[in-house]
Tab-separated table of C-alpha atoms in Angstrom:
chain	number	residue	atom	x	y	z
A	68	MET	CA	0.000	0.000	0.000
A	69	SER	CA	1.399	3.376	-1.040
A	70	VAL	CA	0.401	6.115	1.394
A	71	ARG	CA	1.542	9.590	2.337
A	72	TYR	CA	2.322	10.128	5.989
A	73	ILE	CA	1.273	13.358	7.719
A	74	PHE	CA	3.290	14.765	10.641
A	75	ASN	CA	2.911	17.672	13.067
A	76	SER	CA	5.537	20.300	13.788
A	77	SER	CA	6.925	18.218	16.646
A	78	GLY	CA	7.675	15.437	14.193
A	79	GLU	CA	4.887	13.141	15.421
A	80	TYR	CA	3.033	10.928	12.957
A	81	VAL	CA	-0.591	12.090	13.031
A	82	ALA	CA	-2.366	10.826	9.898
A	83	PHE	CA	-1.979	9.246	6.483
A	84	VAL	CA	-3.434	9.875	3.040
A	85	ASP	CA	-4.633	6.990	0.901
A	86	ASN	CA	-6.514	7.270	-2.401
A	87	GLY	CA	-7.590	10.851	-1.756
A	88	ASN	CA	-8.803	10.173	1.770
A	89	ILE	CA	-7.156	11.109	5.054
A	90	TYR	CA	-7.178	8.814	8.094
A	91	ASN	CA	-5.722	8.904	11.581
A	92	PRO	CA	-3.046	6.276	12.373
A	93	ASN	CA	-5.781	3.841	13.473
A	94	SER	CA	-7.499	4.111	10.062
A	95	VAL	CA	-10.357	6.286	11.353
A	96	TRP	CA	-11.608	8.321	8.387
A	97	LEU	CA	-11.036	12.060	8.881
A	98	GLY	CA	-11.940	13.479	5.480
A	99	VAL	CA	-10.750	13.926	1.901
A	100	ILE	CA	-8.098	15.698	-0.146
A	101	GLU	CA	-9.359	17.905	-2.971
A	102	ASN	CA	-7.551	20.032	-5.588
A	103	GLY	CA	-4.297	18.258	-4.850
A	104	ASN	CA	-3.675	19.515	-1.322
A	105	GLU	CA	-6.829	20.948	0.277
A	106	VAL	CA	-8.113	19.010	3.278
A	107	TYR	CA	-11.855	18.797	3.958
A	108	ASN	CA	-13.443	16.981	6.883
A	109	THR	CA	-16.189	14.350	6.730
A	110	GLY	CA	-18.784	17.137	6.659
A	111	GLY	CA	-17.198	18.861	3.654
A	112	LEU	CA	-15.672	21.776	5.586
A	113	TYR	CA	-12.204	23.080	4.740
A	114	ILE	CA	-9.607	22.260	7.406
A	115	GLY	CA	-6.254	23.246	5.932
A	116	THR	CA	-3.677	22.615	3.240
A	117	VAL	CA	-1.132	19.803	2.991
A	118	MET	CA	2.312	21.375	2.686
A	119	SER	CA	5.386	19.973	0.951
A	120	ASP	CA	6.863	19.059	4.358
A	121	ASP	CA	3.833	16.821	5.116
A	122	ARG	CA	2.175	19.127	7.627
A	123	ILE	CA	-1.414	20.357	7.373
A	124	VAL	CA	-1.497	24.118	7.885
A	125	ARG	CA	-4.324	26.643	8.099
A	126	ASN	CA	-4.557	30.425	8.156
A	127	LYS	CA	-6.149	31.172	11.521
A	128	SER	CA	-7.138	34.686	10.438
A	129	PHE	CA	-9.204	33.346	7.541
A	130	GLN	CA	-12.850	33.738	8.604
A	131	PHE	CA	-14.700	32.419	5.559
A	132	VAL	CA	-15.233	28.635	5.678
A	133	LYS	CA	-14.902	26.891	2.313
A	134	ARG	CA	-17.177	23.941	1.686
A	135	ILE	CA	-17.558	21.091	-0.740
A	136	PRO	CA	-20.483	18.654	-1.034
A	137	ILE	CA	-20.409	16.195	1.863
A	138	PRO	CA	-17.901	13.535	0.778
A	139	ARG	CA	-18.848	9.895	0.595
A	140	ARG	CA	-17.303	7.600	3.191
A	141	PRO	CA	-14.920	5.076	1.615
A	142	LEU	CA	-16.481	1.660	1.184
A	143	LEU	CA	-13.411	-0.093	2.566
A	144	THR	CA	-11.289	0.886	5.554
A	145	PRO	CA	-7.592	0.622	4.695
A	146	PHE	CA	-5.214	-1.439	6.773
A	147	ARG	CA	-3.069	0.550	9.159
A	148	PRO	CA	0.212	1.318	7.405
A	149	ILE	CA	3.568	0.587	8.992
A	150	ARG	CA	4.180	3.312	11.546
A	151	PRO	CA	6.939	5.668	10.364
A	152	PHE	CA	9.787	6.898	12.524
A	153	LYS	CA	9.343	10.208	14.309
A	154	ARG	CA	10.799	13.175	12.451
A	155	LEU	CA	12.957	15.985	13.747
A	156	LEU	CA	11.328	19.242	14.859
A	157	MET	CA	10.094	21.242	11.888
A	158	PRO	CA	10.561	24.983	11.341
A	159	LYS	CA	8.215	27.261	13.255
A	160	LEU	CA	5.243	28.676	11.363
A	161	PHE	CA	4.998	32.456	11.373
A	162	GLY	CA	2.253	35.012	10.947
A	163	PRO	CA	-1.332	33.782	10.879
A	164	TYR	CA	-0.420	30.203	9.998
A	165	GLU	CA	-0.743	27.266	12.369
A	166	ASP	CA	-0.306	23.514	12.304
A	167	VAL	CA	-3.719	21.807	12.465
A	168	PHE	CA	-2.365	18.856	14.467
A	169	GLU	CA	0.243	20.511	16.684
A	170	GLY	CA	-0.462	20.224	20.410
A	171	GLN	CA	-3.449	17.937	19.947
A	172	LYS	CA	-4.160	14.810	21.934
A	173	LEU	CA	-3.396	11.961	19.568
A	174	PRO	CA	-4.863	10.186	17.758
A	175	VAL	CA	-7.242	12.878	16.490
A	176	ARG	CA	-10.645	11.364	15.675
A	177	LYS	CA	-12.352	14.361	14.071
A	178	LEU	CA	-11.173	17.446	12.166
A	179	VAL	CA	-13.192	20.561	12.980
A	180	PRO	CA	-12.615	24.101	11.642
A	181	LYS	CA	-12.375	26.710	14.373
A	182	SER	CA	-15.523	28.451	13.197
A	183	GLU	CA	-17.556	25.265	13.700
A	184	LEU	CA	-16.246	24.280	17.125
A	185	ARG	CA	-18.769	24.024	19.922
A	186	ASP	CA	-17.762	25.677	23.175
A	187	PHE	CA	-17.580	23.200	26.039
A	188	GLY	CA	-16.064	25.639	28.500
A	189	TYR	CA	-19.034	25.116	30.806
A	190	LEU	CA	-17.688	21.618	31.503
A	191	LEU	CA	-14.374	22.819	32.948
A	192	GLY	CA	-13.949	21.549	36.479
A	193	ALA	CA	-16.409	18.701	35.997
A	194	GLU	CA	-15.436	15.067	36.499
A	195	LEU	CA	-15.756	12.023	34.256
A	196	ILE	CA	-17.276	9.004	35.996
A	197	ALA	CA	-17.639	5.639	34.255
A	198	SER	CA	-20.882	3.683	34.587
A	199	ASP	CA	-19.040	1.241	36.872
A	200	GLU	CA	-18.215	4.289	39.086
A	201	THR	CA	-14.530	4.403	38.112
A	202	PHE	CA	-13.172	7.961	38.289
A	203	LEU	CA	-11.752	8.877	34.854
A	204	GLY	CA	-10.341	12.315	35.612
A	205	GLU	CA	-11.257	15.992	35.663
A	206	ILE	CA	-11.949	18.210	32.655
A	207	SER	CA	-9.226	20.790	33.087
A	208	LEU	CA	-6.828	22.850	30.993
A	209	VAL	CA	-4.108	22.641	33.666
A	210	PRO	CA	-1.760	20.068	32.108
A	211	MET	CA	0.178	19.372	35.314
A	212	SER	CA	-2.858	18.751	37.522
A	213	GLU	CA	-2.755	15.232	38.915
A	214	LYS	CA	-6.442	14.720	38.101
A	215	SER	CA	-6.619	16.476	34.716
A	216	ILE	CA	-7.376	14.480	31.566
A	217	THR	CA	-5.027	16.855	29.704
A	218	ASN	CA	-2.053	15.670	31.778
A	219	ARG	CA	-0.240	13.193	29.532
A	220	PHE	CA	1.796	11.878	32.443
A	221	ASN	CA	-0.947	10.936	34.903
A	222	LYS	CA	-3.252	7.930	34.827
A	223	TYR	CA	-6.181	9.883	33.395
A	224	GLY	CA	-4.489	11.541	30.418
A	225	ASN	CA	-1.876	8.942	29.532
A	226	GLU	CA	-2.870	6.946	26.454
A	227	TYR	CA	-1.399	3.761	27.956
A	228	SER	CA	-3.212	3.968	31.294
A	229	ALA	CA	-5.901	1.377	32.026
A	230	ILE	CA	-8.317	4.074	33.211
A	231	SER	CA	-7.792	6.673	30.493
A	232	ILE	CA	-10.408	7.510	27.861
A	233	PHE	CA	-7.450	7.962	25.489
A	234	ASN	CA	-6.356	4.327	25.736
A	235	GLN	CA	-7.778	2.856	22.535
A	236	TYR	CA	-7.255	-0.672	23.860
A	237	GLY	CA	-8.569	-0.127	27.397
A	238	ASN	CA	-12.026	-0.582	28.892
A	239	TYR	CA	-12.609	3.172	29.021
A	240	GLY	CA	-11.310	4.183	25.595
A	241	SER	CA	-11.830	1.282	23.226
A	242	GLU	CA	-14.307	1.463	20.349
A	243	TYR	CA	-15.666	-1.894	21.505
A	244	SER	CA	-15.964	-1.537	25.278
A	245	ALA	CA	-19.403	-1.022	26.830
A	246	LEU	CA	-17.806	1.448	29.258
A	247	SER	CA	-16.161	3.629	26.625
A	248	PRO	CA	-17.254	7.034	25.265
A	249	ASN	CA	-15.832	5.921	21.896
A	250	ASN	CA	-18.218	2.988	21.363
A	251	GLU	CA	-21.099	4.048	19.108
A	252	TYR	CA	-23.265	1.226	20.459
A	253	ALA	CA	-22.559	1.598	24.193
A	254	THR	CA	-25.643	2.514	26.212
A	255	ASN	CA	-23.882	3.293	29.506
A	256	PRO	CA	-21.142	5.804	28.665
A	257	PRO	CA	-19.254	7.916	31.235
A	258	ARG	CA	-21.228	10.727	32.840
A	259	ILE	CA	-19.955	14.262	33.274
A	260	GLU	CA	-20.615	15.398	36.803
A	261	ARG	CA	-19.981	18.458	38.944
A	262	GLU	CA	-20.763	18.407	42.683
A	263	GLY	CA	-23.295	15.622	42.210
A	264	GLU	CA	-25.060	17.244	39.248
A	265	VAL	CA	-24.959	15.320	35.972
A	266	LEU	CA	-24.144	17.712	33.116
A	267	GLY	CA	-24.273	15.133	30.359
A	268	TYR	CA	-22.921	11.850	29.034
A	269	LEU	CA	-19.748	11.607	26.948
A	270	SER	CA	-20.536	9.379	23.979
A	271	VAL	CA	-20.464	8.933	20.219
A	272	ASN	CA	-23.765	7.032	20.423
A	273	THR	CA	-26.310	9.439	18.936
A	274	LEU	CA	-29.164	7.727	20.816
A	275	ILE	CA	-27.866	8.747	24.261
A	276	PRO	CA	-30.008	11.508	25.870
A	277	ASN	CA	-28.175	14.621	27.095
A	278	ARG	CA	-25.157	13.577	25.068
A	279	VAL	CA	-21.847	15.410	24.738
A	280	ASP	CA	-20.327	14.137	21.520
A	281	THR	CA	-16.915	12.652	22.266
A	282	ASN	CA	-15.334	13.778	19.001
A	283	ASP	CA	-16.682	17.336	19.214
A	284	PHE	CA	-15.592	17.579	22.840
A	285	LEU	CA	-12.066	16.333	22.150
A	286	ALA	CA	-11.721	18.638	19.125
A	287	TRP	CA	-12.601	21.595	21.373
A	288	LEU	CA	-10.337	20.364	24.168
A	289	ASN	CA	-7.419	19.920	21.784
A	290	LEU	CA	-7.807	23.408	20.360
A	291	VAL	CA	-8.179	25.298	23.629
A	292	GLN	CA	-5.399	23.260	25.216
A	293	SER	CA	-2.967	23.988	22.388
A	294	ALA	CA	-3.828	27.693	22.675
A	295	THR	CA	-2.698	27.688	26.318
A	296	ILE	CA	0.641	25.945	25.694
């Protein structure tokens, strides 16, 4: 399989392009490539441009959102390609330009233009509680907090931790686990709670009442977190 690897400015492998489609490293479909190098998400909204150095860059001062007709999901999901080696740090982007993937919690599951992001700031300070009552961390933008899900070094934000929603193989992050917010069929996803009040349920299952979409939430969290770094 011949693919093009996409990296962020830190040299991390973040996505790959195959037959005009872009996927995250786990082969989750993120969108399409049009006009040679323009990236559009699964809803047909412009995300950025693939550069010659294999980064996807956008002009953050550009207010108008370009659209294409909603692209058709590929019939077949490609196999995950061999993971490439990490690259060296890339040159800093200047002016209004920014790396779409830089600073984001990986792997990214949804590409969202800034103008379309929902604001989940009202959830800051709330806690994630699994349906089996396991504490999954606090929604916080303080990366060094011992309870924050944005802390990559604690048990709640580390992608290898057994109780992290970012562990794609764990009970609380897998696409197949009944306890995970990433399982589109799970009926008992984690609840978002503050001082005993349930603010919603983190889930990709569209049938869940009072649902906070996992992908939309993580897209917002990634963006606001990278803005504070």
